[in-house]
Coordinates of C-alpha atoms in Angstrom, one line a residue:
Chain A
X428 CA 196.6 -21.9 109.6
X429 CA 194.3 -19.7 111.5
X430 CA 195.7 -16.3 112.2
X431 CA 194.3 -14.0 114.8
X432 CA 192.9 -10.7 113.6
X433 CA 193.9 -8.9 116.7
X434 CA 195.6 -9.4 120.0
X435 CA 193.0 -10.0 122.6
X436 CA 193.8 -8.8 126.1
X437 CA 191.2 -11.1 127.6
X438 CA 191.7 -14.9 127.3
X439 CA 188.9 -17.2 126.5
X440 CA 188.1 -17.9 130.1
X441 CA 188.0 -14.2 131.0
X442 CA 185.8 -13.5 127.9
X443 CA 183.4 -16.3 128.9
X444 CA 183.1 -14.8 132.4
X445 CA 182.3 -11.4 130.9
X446 CA 179.6 -12.9 128.7
X447 CA 178.2 -15.1 131.5
X448 CA 178.0 -12.1 133.9
X449 CA 176.4 -10.0 131.2
X450 CA 173.7 -12.5 130.4
X451 CA 173.2 -13.2 134.1
X452 CA 172.7 -9.5 135.0
X453 CA 170.5 -9.0 131.9
X454 CA 168.3 -12.0 132.9
X455 CA 168.1 -10.8 136.5
X456 CA 166.0 -7.8 135.3
X457 CA 163.0 -10.1 135.4
X458 CA 163.4 -10.5 139.1
X459 CA 165.4 -7.6 140.6
X460 CA 163.9 -4.1 140.5
X461 CA 165.1 -1.0 142.2
X462 CA 164.2 2.6 141.6
X463 CA 167.6 3.7 142.8
X464 CA 169.8 1.4 140.7
X465 CA 169.0 0.9 137.0
X466 CA 170.3 -2.4 135.8
X467 CA 170.3 -1.1 132.3
X468 CA 173.0 1.3 133.3
X469 CA 175.1 -1.5 134.9
X470 CA 175.1 -3.3 131.6
X471 CA 176.2 -0.1 130.0
X472 CA 179.1 0.1 132.5
X473 CA 180.2 -3.4 131.6
X474 CA 180.1 -2.7 127.9
X475 CA 181.9 0.6 128.3
X476 CA 184.7 -1.0 130.2
X477 CA 184.9 -4.0 127.8
X478 CA 185.2 -1.7 124.8
X479 CA 188.4 -0.3 126.1
X480 CA 190.2 -3.6 125.5
X481 CA 190.9 -5.5 122.3
X482 CA 188.0 -7.3 120.8
X483 CA 186.9 -9.2 117.8
X484 CA 184.3 -7.7 115.4
X485 CA 182.0 -10.6 116.5
X486 CA 181.7 -9.0 119.9
X487 CA 179.9 -6.0 118.2
X488 CA 177.3 -8.3 116.6
X489 CA 177.0 -10.3 119.8
X490 CA 176.2 -7.1 121.8
X491 CA 173.6 -6.1 119.2
X492 CA 172.1 -9.6 119.6
X493 CA 172.0 -9.2 123.4
X494 CA 170.1 -5.9 122.9
X495 CA 167.5 -7.6 120.7
X496 CA 167.2 -10.4 123.3
X497 CA 166.6 -7.9 126.1
X498 CA 164.0 -6.1 123.9
X499 CA 162.1 -9.4 123.5
X500 CA 162.5 -10.2 127.2
X501 CA 161.4 -6.9 128.6
X502 CA 159.0 -5.8 125.9
X503 CA 161.0 -2.8 124.8
X504 CA 160.8 -1.4 121.2
X505 CA 163.0 -3.5 118.9
X506 CA 166.4 -1.9 118.5
X507 CA 166.2 0.2 121.7
X508 CA 168.5 -1.9 123.9
X509 CA 170.9 -2.5 121.0
X510 CA 171.1 1.2 120.4
X511 CA 171.8 1.7 124.1
X512 CA 174.5 -1.0 124.3
X513 CA 176.2 0.1 121.1
X514 CA 176.2 3.7 122.2
X515 CA 178.2 2.7 125.3
X516 CA 180.5 0.5 123.2
X517 CA 181.1 3.4 120.8
X518 CA 181.7 5.8 123.7
X519 CA 184.1 3.3 125.4
X520 CA 186.0 2.8 122.1
X521 CA 186.3 6.5 121.4
X522 CA 187.4 7.1 125.0
X523 CA 190.2 4.5 124.8
X524 CA 191.3 5.7 121.3
X525 CA 191.7 9.2 122.6
X526 CA 193.2 8.4 126.0
X527 CA 194.7 5.0 125.7
X528 CA 193.6 2.1 127.9
X529 CA 194.2 2.8 131.6
X530 CA 193.7 6.5 131.5
X531 CA 191.3 6.6 134.3
X532 CA 190.1 10.3 134.4
X533 CA 189.3 10.7 130.7
X534 CA 187.3 7.4 130.8
X535 CA 185.3 8.7 133.8
X536 CA 184.6 12.0 131.9
X537 CA 183.4 10.1 128.9
X538 CA 181.3 7.7 130.9
X539 CA 179.6 10.6 132.9
X540 CA 179.0 12.4 129.7
X541 CA 177.3 9.3 128.3
X542 CA 175.1 8.7 131.3
X543 CA 174.2 12.4 131.5
X544 CA 173.3 12.5 127.8
X545 CA 171.1 9.4 128.1
X546 CA 169.3 10.7 131.2
X547 CA 168.5 14.0 129.4
X548 CA 167.2 12.2 126.4
X549 CA 165.2 9.9 128.6
X550 CA 163.7 12.9 130.4
X551 CA 162.8 14.7 127.2
X552 CA 161.3 11.5 125.7
X553 CA 159.0 10.9 128.7
X554 CA 158.1 14.6 129.0
X555 CA 157.1 15.0 125.4
X556 CA 155.6 11.6 124.6
X557 CA 154.0 10.8 128.0
X558 CA 153.8 14.2 129.8
X559 CA 155.7 12.7 132.7
X560 CA 158.3 14.7 134.6
X561 CA 161.2 12.5 135.6
X562 CA 161.9 12.2 139.4
X563 CA 165.2 14.0 139.4
X564 CA 166.1 12.9 142.9
X565 CA 165.9 9.2 141.9
X566 CA 167.6 9.9 138.6
X567 CA 170.5 11.7 140.4
X568 CA 170.9 8.8 142.8
X569 CA 170.9 6.4 139.9
X570 CA 173.6 8.3 138.1
X571 CA 175.8 8.6 141.2
X572 CA 175.5 4.9 142.1
X573 CA 176.2 3.9 138.5
X574 CA 179.3 6.1 138.5
X575 CA 180.5 4.7 141.8
X576 CA 179.9 1.2 140.4
X577 CA 181.9 2.2 137.3
X578 CA 184.9 3.2 139.5
X579 CA 184.8 -0.2 141.3
X580 CA 184.1 -2.2 138.2
X581 CA 187.0 -0.5 136.3
X582 CA 189.5 -1.3 139.1
X583 CA 188.2 -4.9 139.4
X584 CA 188.4 -5.3 135.6
X585 CA 191.9 -3.9 135.4
X586 CA 193.2 -6.2 138.1
X587 CA 191.3 -9.1 136.5
X588 CA 192.9 -8.5 133.1
X589 CA 196.4 -8.0 134.7
X590 CA 196.2 -11.6 135.8
X591 CA 196.4 -12.5 132.2
X592 CA 199.5 -10.4 131.4
Chain B
X872 CA 185.6 -15.9 96.3
X873 CA 186.7 -17.5 99.6
X874 CA 189.8 -15.3 99.6
X875 CA 187.7 -12.2 99.1
X876 CA 185.4 -13.1 101.9
X877 CA 188.4 -13.7 104.2
X878 CA 190.0 -10.4 103.2
X879 CA 186.8 -8.7 104.1
X880 CA 186.7 -10.3 107.5
X881 CA 190.3 -9.6 108.3
X882 CA 190.1 -6.0 107.2
X883 CA 187.4 -5.6 109.9
X884 CA 190.0 -6.1 112.5
X885 CA 191.4 -2.6 112.2
X886 CA 190.0 -0.1 114.7
X887 CA 188.7 2.2 112.0
X888 CA 186.7 -0.6 110.4
X889 CA 185.3 -1.7 113.7
X890 CA 184.2 1.9 114.4
X891 CA 182.5 2.0 111.0
X892 CA 180.7 -1.3 111.9
X893 CA 179.6 0.1 115.2
X894 CA 178.4 3.4 113.7
X895 CA 176.5 1.5 110.9
X896 CA 174.8 -0.7 113.5
X897 CA 174.0 2.4 115.6
X898 CA 172.4 4.1 112.6
X899 CA 170.5 0.9 111.7
X900 CA 169.1 0.4 115.2
X901 CA 168.2 4.2 115.4
X902 CA 166.3 3.8 112.2
X903 CA 164.6 0.7 113.6
X904 CA 163.5 2.5 116.7
X905 CA 162.3 5.6 114.9
X906 CA 160.6 3.8 112.1
X907 CA 158.1 2.3 114.6
X908 CA 158.9 -1.2 113.3
X909 CA 157.4 -2.4 116.6
X910 CA 153.9 -1.7 115.4
X911 CA 154.3 -3.9 112.3
X912 CA 152.8 -7.5 112.0
X913 CA 156.3 -8.9 111.5
X914 CA 157.5 -7.4 114.8
X915 CA 154.4 -8.8 116.6
X916 CA 155.0 -12.3 115.2
X917 CA 158.7 -12.3 116.1
X918 CA 157.8 -11.1 119.6
X919 CA 155.0 -13.7 120.0
X920 CA 157.3 -16.6 119.0
X921 CA 160.4 -15.5 120.9
X922 CA 159.2 -13.8 124.1
X923 CA 158.2 -17.0 125.9
X924 CA 161.5 -18.7 125.0
X925 CA 163.6 -15.7 126.1
X926 CA 161.6 -15.5 129.3
X927 CA 162.0 -19.2 130.2
X928 CA 165.7 -19.0 129.3
X929 CA 166.2 -16.0 131.5
X930 CA 164.2 -17.5 134.3
X931 CA 166.7 -20.5 134.3
X932 CA 169.7 -18.2 134.2
X933 CA 168.4 -15.9 136.9
X934 CA 167.2 -18.7 139.2
X935 CA 170.0 -18.3 141.7
X936 CA 168.9 -14.7 142.2
X937 CA 165.3 -15.8 142.5
X938 CA 166.3 -18.3 145.1
X939 CA 168.3 -15.8 147.1
X940 CA 165.5 -13.2 147.1
X941 CA 162.9 -15.9 148.0
X942 CA 165.1 -17.0 150.9
X943 CA 165.6 -13.4 152.1
X944 CA 161.8 -12.7 151.9
X945 CA 161.1 -15.9 153.8
X946 CA 163.4 -14.9 156.7
X947 CA 161.8 -11.4 156.8
X948 CA 158.3 -13.0 156.7
X949 CA 159.1 -15.3 159.6
X950 CA 160.4 -12.5 161.7
X951 CA 157.1 -10.6 161.1
X952 CA 154.9 -13.6 161.8
X953 CA 155.6 -13.6 165.6
X954 CA 154.9 -9.8 165.9
X955 CA 151.8 -10.0 163.8
X956 CA 150.5 -13.0 165.7
X957 CA 150.8 -11.0 168.9
X958 CA 148.9 -8.1 167.4
X959 CA 146.3 -10.3 166.0
X960 CA 145.6 -11.9 169.3
X961 CA 144.9 -8.5 170.8
X962 CA 142.7 -7.6 167.9
X963 CA 140.8 -10.8 167.9
X964 CA 138.1 -9.7 170.2
X965 CA 137.3 -6.4 168.5
X966 CA 137.7 -8.1 165.1
X967 CA 135.0 -10.6 165.9
X968 CA 132.6 -7.7 166.7
X969 CA 133.5 -6.0 163.4
X970 CA 133.0 -9.2 161.6
X971 CA 129.5 -9.6 163.0
X972 CA 128.8 -6.0 161.9
X973 CA 130.0 -6.7 158.4
X974 CA 127.9 -9.8 158.0
X975 CA 124.9 -7.9 159.4
X976 CA 125.5 -5.1 156.9
X977 CA 125.9 -7.5 154.0
X978 CA 122.6 -9.2 154.9
X979 CA 120.9 -5.8 155.1
X980 CA 122.3 -4.8 151.7
X981 CA 121.2 -8.0 150.1
X982 CA 117.7 -7.5 151.5
X983 CA 117.6 -3.9 150.2
X984 CA 118.7 -5.0 146.8
X985 CA 115.9 -7.6 146.7
X986 CA 113.4 -4.9 147.7
X987 CA 114.7 -2.5 145.1
X988 CA 114.8 -5.2 142.5
X989 CA 118.4 -4.4 141.6
X990 CA 120.9 -6.9 140.4
X991 CA 124.5 -7.3 141.5
X992 CA 126.5 -6.5 138.4
X993 CA 129.9 -6.9 140.1
X994 CA 130.0 -10.7 140.3
X995 CA 132.3 -12.3 137.9
X996 CA 134.1 -15.6 137.8
X997 CA 137.8 -15.4 138.3
X998 CA 140.9 -17.4 138.0
X999 CA 143.7 -17.5 140.5
X1000 CA 147.2 -17.3 139.2
X1001 CA 150.6 -17.1 140.8
X1002 CA 152.9 -14.2 140.1
X1003 CA 156.0 -15.5 138.4
X1004 CA 158.0 -12.3 138.1
X1005 CA 157.8 -8.6 138.2
X1006 CA 159.5 -6.9 135.2
X1007 CA 160.2 -3.3 135.5
X1008 CA 162.5 -0.5 134.7
X1009 CA 161.7 3.0 135.8
X1010 CA 158.5 3.3 133.8
X1011 CA 157.5 0.0 132.3
X1012 CA 156.1 -2.1 135.1
X1013 CA 154.5 -5.4 134.4
X1014 CA 154.1 -8.9 136.0
X1015 CA 154.1 -12.3 134.6
X1016 CA 151.4 -14.7 135.9
X1017 CA 151.0 -18.5 135.5
X1018 CA 147.8 -18.5 133.4
X1019 CA 147.7 -18.3 129.6
X1020 CA 145.8 -19.3 126.5
X1021 CA 145.2 -22.8 127.9
X1022 CA 143.3 -21.2 130.8
X1023 CA 141.2 -19.0 128.5
X1024 CA 142.9 -15.8 129.5
X1025 CA 142.4 -13.0 127.1
X1026 CA 144.0 -9.6 126.7
X1027 CA 142.3 -6.8 128.7
X1028 CA 141.1 -8.9 131.6
X1029 CA 141.3 -7.0 134.9
X1030 CA 143.8 -8.4 137.5
X1031 CA 143.0 -8.0 141.2
X1032 CA 145.0 -8.5 144.3
X1033 CA 143.6 -9.0 147.8
X1034 CA 142.8 -5.3 148.3
X1035 CA 142.0 -4.0 144.9
X1036 CA 142.9 -3.6 141.2
X1037 CA 146.4 -4.3 140.2
X1038 CA 146.4 -4.0 136.4
X1039 CA 145.2 -5.8 133.3
X1040 CA 146.3 -8.6 131.0
X1041 CA 148.4 -7.4 128.0
X1042 CA 150.1 -10.3 126.3
X1043 CA 148.8 -13.9 126.5
X1044 CA 151.2 -16.7 125.9
X1045 CA 150.6 -20.4 126.0
X1046 CA 150.7 -21.0 129.8
X1047 CA 151.7 -17.5 131.0
X1048 CA 150.5 -14.0 130.6
X1049 CA 152.0 -10.6 131.0
X1050 CA 150.0 -8.0 132.9
X1051 CA 150.5 -4.3 132.7
X1052 CA 150.4 -2.8 136.2
X1053 CA 148.6 0.4 137.2
X1054 CA 152.0 2.1 137.7
X1055 CA 153.0 1.5 134.1
X1056 CA 153.1 4.7 132.1
X1057 CA 150.9 3.2 129.4
X1058 CA 148.1 2.4 131.9
X1059 CA 145.0 4.6 131.5
X1060 CA 142.1 3.7 133.8
X1061 CA 138.7 5.5 133.9
X1062 CA 138.0 6.0 137.6
X1063 CA 135.4 7.3 139.9
X1064 CA 136.4 9.4 143.0
X1065 CA 134.7 9.5 146.4
X1066 CA 131.1 8.8 147.1
X1067 CA 130.1 11.6 144.7
X1068 CA 131.5 9.6 141.8
X1069 CA 133.7 12.4 140.3
X1070 CA 134.8 11.0 136.9
X1071 CA 138.5 11.1 135.9
X1072 CA 141.3 9.1 134.3
X1073 CA 144.2 7.6 136.3
X1074 CA 147.5 7.3 134.6
X1075 CA 150.7 5.4 135.7
X1076 CA 153.9 7.2 136.4
X1077 CA 156.5 4.4 136.9
X1078 CA 158.0 4.4 140.4
X1079 CA 156.0 7.4 141.4
X1080 CA 152.3 7.0 142.5
X1081 CA 149.8 7.1 139.7
X1082 CA 148.1 10.5 139.1
X1083 CA 144.6 11.7 138.3
X1084 CA 144.0 13.7 135.1
X1085 CA 140.9 15.1 133.4
X1086 CA 139.0 15.3 136.7
X1087 CA 135.9 17.4 136.1
X1088 CA 135.2 18.3 139.7
X1089 CA 138.8 18.9 140.6
X1090 CA 138.1 21.3 143.5
X1091 CA 135.7 18.9 145.2
X1092 CA 138.3 16.2 145.5
X1093 CA 140.1 16.0 148.8
X1094 CA 142.9 13.9 150.3
X1095 CA 141.6 10.5 151.5
X1096 CA 138.9 10.1 148.9
X1097 CA 138.4 6.6 147.7
X1098 CA 139.1 5.7 144.1
X1099 CA 137.4 2.9 142.3
X1100 CA 136.9 1.9 138.7
X1101 CA 134.1 3.8 137.0
X1102 CA 133.1 1.1 134.5
X1103 CA 133.0 3.6 131.7
X1104 CA 134.2 2.5 128.3
X1105 CA 133.6 -1.1 129.3
X1106 CA 137.2 -1.8 130.0
X1107 CA 136.7 -2.7 133.7
X1108 CA 133.6 -3.5 135.7
X1109 CA 132.6 -0.7 138.1
X1110 CA 133.2 -0.4 141.8
X1111 CA 136.6 -2.2 141.9
X1112 CA 138.7 -0.5 144.6
X1113 CA 142.0 1.0 143.5
X1114 CA 143.3 3.3 146.1
X1115 CA 142.8 6.7 147.8
X1116 CA 143.9 10.3 147.0
X1117 CA 147.2 10.7 148.8
X1118 CA 148.1 14.3 147.9
X1119 CA 146.8 17.2 145.9
X1120 CA 149.3 19.8 144.6
X1121 CA 148.7 22.6 142.1
X1122 CA 149.2 20.4 139.1
X1123 CA 148.7 16.9 140.3
X1124 CA 146.4 14.6 142.3
X1125 CA 148.4 11.6 143.4
X1126 CA 146.9 8.2 144.2
X1127 CA 148.1 5.7 146.8
X1128 CA 147.2 2.2 145.7
X1129 CA 145.5 -0.1 148.2
X1130 CA 147.5 -3.1 146.9
X1131 CA 151.2 -3.4 147.6
X1132 CA 152.3 -4.7 144.3
X1133 CA 155.8 -5.6 145.5
X1134 CA 154.4 -8.2 147.9
X1135 CA 152.0 -9.8 145.5
X1136 CA 152.3 -13.6 145.3
X1137 CA 148.9 -14.5 143.8
X1138 CA 146.4 -12.5 141.8
X1139 CA 142.8 -13.0 140.6
X1140 CA 142.1 -12.6 136.9
X1141 CA 138.5 -11.5 136.4
X1142 CA 136.6 -13.1 133.5
X1143 CA 135.2 -9.8 132.2

């Protein structure tokens, strides 16, 4: 008899929707481009929120695979996207471990910290390796829009999951 | 054996085990990025075999978005057509005079070239290709075009729009190619500025306009100067128009490209 390793908050249908949406948004990067909304960050939002709920260990490997797929698709260095996705997953997991699922404010703090840290690292990387100074205005708008999106997505996800309870 | 394996899998279900797995993978991918695995032959062969597959798969998945954007663009285009048509009617008379002048000048230049025994070194065959998609994040801008190995496309070939240089071919696949745009941060183009041919290098800056570096006669360059390829280094043929100087600050000379890359539907690939 097959026993479940953990109680999953999302049922199969909800899980499928998550993965479909994730792949859909990931694939849309070959068409949709905006200097003010980084789709990479949107994927980070999705992973961060998903990490707060119960998951199977296969999800971690799947997210790593999505990262490699994105690297192949967009021509990034191998491992870069997986690193990015897993960082948000790790952050989401730590956030939920410390605060418990549903603690809104601490989640926001963690998420803002993650986005801020990545932006600083991105800025340093481009400055030292390509002598390019990041456009802080666009970066700031990017961060604000991503955080606003996080608030909406979090509420939507909470109500979506509550349908299952 | 089977029991041991199952025990291992089930033990991963605890939160601490999962965190260890995430951390291990994070460290693994960090090492992968820092080790510059991307420069190895193995990485190149993996990328060559999988990039076309992943692109085709993503094109299918993202086709609804593509359709929506295409539909939206069509509506915008149609609304512009009427206005442009009216403007063109007004311009028609003066344009016809300008056209006559251009033809006259072209004939004169050809005559002078014959007299000076010069040859036209800027004539190359080209292939027309359709732009399939534009891939970009903040700094890595590229387009995918519908010409590949079967069309004899080779890496490094210059890509032109209607008004000027757009970029150059980077990766060639079977029936498609990926071209790096001038705005890509890895783009480095030797350029010539103004009629005095001041030599410099133009580098991409992502969503910001490209900038000019290593300009020898920096003080002589002014806003509005035309920028074209210099032909130095043999990467591009000379005299291909790129853009004009849009601003000069203390540290930077910015370039406004002639070609609006966002609206590109077709490009010419020079056989150079």
